[in-house]
């Protein structure tokens, strides 16, 4: 069975495997160049066959039910987080038009809304005050939903030793660790750490010809959600390293030893640390070992 790794492909792939069939899932982006003329069922089937015959496209592992459950939970959480941010920004803009400013940050802004609504001297009309109160209740309800979902993730994480080991890495928390195990599936599909970082879109985009090698910005290929989580984790690591300069963690030595804060702008330093985090994730996961904060000793000659 050969098909593209999209939609319900993983479900039907599991069904086919239960009946003893061999399943090959191919990334849709790599199959598309093999499609000739317009897209039809016939041309799609021919493109899949040509892609398999090339032998140069790595197949996508069929996800288990647990992995698809993690992916589904993260999609729900991401939608709720997006809606919560939109509601907070809407309230912030409406109150600013009335001459009232909310504090910077989502948490402080939400905590400041009730005091404004209860202030009798606030220049808010009664209809606007009532509607703002409804939006505030919606924000609080979304936060309750997000908290309940994260408790479900915590229960699933406690039963998975891979997630437990990944959470020991600086910058990798509950959300990032569960997202990695759900989206990546099998880490053994990547032969080395750089290939995994490249799949995440954290390696430079190359424009080379002949003896001239040109490296641009990151490729931004792969899963956007994973790259965003690793980038947020890298920002946290940079912030901790900037405040704790006397620690002996390898990531701190990587940051301070190369003087990323001085040689690079903040965003470039963040991506460099995110790339490093991806490589550490590959090493811990593929080698089935716990994260060791101590630097590796050089091998004896």
CSV table of C-alpha atoms in Angstrom, one decimal, residues 61-224:
chain,number,residue,atom,x,y,z
A,61,UNK,CA,6.3,6.1,9.8
A,62,UNK,CA,2.7,5.2,10.5
A,63,UNK,CA,1.6,6.9,13.7
A,64,UNK,CA,0.2,5.0,16.6
A,65,UNK,CA,-3.1,5.8,18.2
A,66,UNK,CA,-1.3,7.4,21.2
A,67,UNK,CA,0.8,9.6,18.9
A,68,UNK,CA,-2.3,10.8,16.9
A,69,UNK,CA,-4.0,11.5,20.3
A,70,UNK,CA,-1.1,13.8,21.3
A,71,UNK,CA,-1.2,15.6,17.9
A,72,UNK,CA,-5.0,16.1,18.2
A,73,UNK,CA,-4.7,17.5,21.8
A,74,UNK,CA,-2.0,19.9,20.6
A,75,UNK,CA,-4.2,21.1,17.7
A,76,UNK,CA,-7.0,21.8,20.1
A,77,UNK,CA,-4.8,23.6,22.5
A,78,UNK,CA,-3.2,25.7,19.7
A,79,UNK,CA,-6.7,26.8,18.6
A,80,UNK,CA,-7.7,27.7,22.1
A,81,UNK,CA,-4.5,29.7,22.7
A,82,UNK,CA,-5.1,31.6,19.4
A,83,UNK,CA,-8.7,32.4,20.4
A,84,UNK,CA,-7.6,33.5,23.9
A,85,UNK,CA,-4.9,35.8,22.4
A,86,UNK,CA,-7.5,37.3,20.0
A,87,UNK,CA,-10.0,38.0,22.7
A,88,UNK,CA,-7.3,39.7,24.9
A,89,UNK,CA,-6.2,41.9,22.0
A,90,UNK,CA,-9.8,42.8,21.3
A,91,UNK,CA,-10.4,43.9,24.9
A,92,UNK,CA,-7.1,45.8,24.9
A,93,UNK,CA,-8.0,47.7,21.8
A,94,UNK,CA,-11.5,48.5,22.9
A,95,UNK,CA,-10.4,49.8,26.3
A,96,UNK,CA,-7.6,51.8,24.7
A,97,UNK,CA,-10.1,53.6,22.6
A,98,UNK,CA,-11.8,54.7,25.8
A,99,UNK,CA,-8.5,56.0,27.3
A,100,UNK,CA,-7.7,53.0,29.5
A,101,UNK,CA,-4.5,51.0,29.0
A,102,UNK,CA,-4.0,47.4,30.1
A,103,UNK,CA,-0.6,46.2,31.4
A,104,UNK,CA,1.8,44.5,29.0
A,105,UNK,CA,1.5,40.7,28.8
A,106,UNK,CA,-1.5,38.4,28.6
A,107,UNK,CA,-1.6,37.4,32.3
A,108,UNK,CA,-1.4,40.9,33.8
A,109,UNK,CA,-3.9,42.2,31.2
A,110,UNK,CA,-6.5,39.6,32.1
A,111,UNK,CA,-6.0,40.2,35.8
A,112,UNK,CA,-6.5,43.9,35.3
A,113,UNK,CA,-9.9,43.7,33.5
A,114,UNK,CA,-12.1,43.0,36.6
A,115,UNK,CA,-10.9,46.1,38.4
A,116,UNK,CA,-11.7,48.3,35.3
A,117,UNK,CA,-15.2,46.8,35.0
A,118,UNK,CA,-15.9,47.3,38.7
A,119,UNK,CA,-14.7,50.9,38.7
A,120,UNK,CA,-17.7,53.2,38.8
A,121,UNK,CA,-15.6,56.1,37.6
A,122,UNK,CA,-14.3,54.4,34.5
A,123,UNK,CA,-15.5,56.1,31.3
A,124,UNK,CA,-17.3,52.9,30.0
A,125,UNK,CA,-20.9,52.9,28.8
A,126,UNK,CA,-23.2,50.3,30.3
A,127,UNK,CA,-23.5,48.2,27.1
A,128,UNK,CA,-19.8,48.2,26.5
A,129,UNK,CA,-19.1,47.2,30.1
A,130,UNK,CA,-21.6,44.3,29.8
A,131,UNK,CA,-20.1,43.0,26.6
A,132,UNK,CA,-16.5,43.4,27.9
A,133,UNK,CA,-17.6,41.3,30.9
A,134,UNK,CA,-18.8,38.6,28.6
A,135,UNK,CA,-15.5,38.6,26.7
A,136,UNK,CA,-13.7,38.4,30.0
A,137,UNK,CA,-15.8,35.4,31.0
A,138,UNK,CA,-15.0,33.7,27.7
A,139,UNK,CA,-11.2,34.3,28.3
A,140,UNK,CA,-11.5,32.7,31.7
A,141,UNK,CA,-13.4,29.8,30.3
A,142,UNK,CA,-10.8,29.2,27.6
A,143,UNK,CA,-8.1,29.3,30.3
A,144,UNK,CA,-10.0,26.6,32.2
A,145,UNK,CA,-10.2,24.5,29.0
A,146,UNK,CA,-6.5,24.9,28.4
A,147,UNK,CA,-5.7,23.9,32.0
A,148,UNK,CA,-7.8,20.8,31.7
A,149,UNK,CA,-6.1,19.8,28.4
A,150,UNK,CA,-2.6,20.3,29.9
A,151,UNK,CA,-3.6,18.1,32.8
A,152,UNK,CA,-4.5,15.4,30.2
A,153,UNK,CA,-1.1,15.9,28.6
A,154,UNK,CA,0.6,15.6,32.0
A,155,UNK,CA,-1.2,12.2,32.6
A,156,UNK,CA,-0.1,10.9,29.2
A,157,UNK,CA,3.5,12.2,29.7
A,158,UNK,CA,3.9,10.3,33.0
A,159,UNK,CA,3.3,7.0,31.2
A,160,UNK,CA,5.8,7.7,28.5
A,161,UNK,CA,9.6,7.3,29.4
A,162,UNK,CA,10.6,9.2,26.2
A,163,UNK,CA,8.7,12.3,27.2
A,164,UNK,CA,10.2,12.1,30.7
A,165,UNK,CA,13.7,12.1,29.4
A,166,UNK,CA,13.0,14.9,26.9
A,167,UNK,CA,11.6,17.1,29.7
A,168,UNK,CA,15.0,17.0,31.4
A,169,UNK,CA,16.5,19.0,28.6
A,170,UNK,CA,16.7,22.8,29.3
A,171,UNK,CA,14.0,24.6,27.2
A,172,UNK,CA,11.9,21.5,26.7
A,173,UNK,CA,8.8,21.4,28.8
A,174,UNK,CA,5.6,19.4,28.9
A,175,UNK,CA,4.1,21.0,25.8
A,176,UNK,CA,7.2,20.7,23.7
A,177,UNK,CA,8.1,17.2,24.7
A,178,UNK,CA,4.6,15.8,24.1
A,179,UNK,CA,4.4,17.7,20.7
A,180,UNK,CA,7.7,16.1,19.6
A,181,UNK,CA,6.7,12.6,20.5
A,182,UNK,CA,3.4,13.0,18.7
A,183,UNK,CA,4.5,14.7,15.5
A,184,UNK,CA,7.9,13.1,15.0
A,185,UNK,CA,6.7,9.6,15.6
A,186,UNK,CA,9.9,7.6,15.1
A,187,UNK,CA,13.2,9.4,15.8
A,188,UNK,CA,15.1,6.6,14.2
A,189,UNK,CA,14.0,7.8,10.8
A,190,UNK,CA,16.7,10.5,11.1
A,191,UNK,CA,20.2,9.2,10.8
A,192,UNK,CA,21.9,12.1,12.5
A,193,UNK,CA,21.2,15.2,14.5
A,194,UNK,CA,21.7,17.6,11.7
A,195,UNK,CA,19.2,15.8,9.6
A,196,UNK,CA,16.6,16.2,12.4
A,197,UNK,CA,17.4,19.9,12.7
A,198,UNK,CA,17.1,20.3,9.0
A,199,UNK,CA,13.7,18.5,9.0
A,200,UNK,CA,12.6,21.1,11.7
A,201,UNK,CA,13.6,23.9,9.3
A,202,UNK,CA,16.3,25.2,11.7
A,203,UNK,CA,19.3,24.9,9.3
A,204,UNK,CA,20.4,27.5,6.7
A,205,UNK,CA,18.9,27.6,3.3
A,206,UNK,CA,21.7,27.0,0.8
A,207,UNK,CA,22.3,28.7,-2.5
A,208,UNK,CA,25.5,27.1,-3.9
A,209,UNK,CA,27.0,26.7,-7.3
A,210,UNK,CA,30.4,25.4,-8.2
A,211,UNK,CA,33.0,26.7,-5.7
A,212,UNK,CA,30.7,29.4,-4.3
A,213,UNK,CA,28.7,28.4,-1.2
A,214,UNK,CA,26.0,30.8,0.0
A,215,UNK,CA,24.0,30.2,3.2
A,216,UNK,CA,21.0,32.3,3.8
A,217,UNK,CA,18.3,32.3,6.6
A,218,UNK,CA,16.8,29.1,8.0
A,219,UNK,CA,14.8,27.0,5.5
A,220,UNK,CA,11.5,27.1,7.7
A,221,UNK,CA,10.6,23.7,6.3
A,222,UNK,CA,8.9,21.0,8.4
A,223,UNK,CA,6.3,21.5,11.1
A,224,UNK,CA,5.7,25.1,12.0
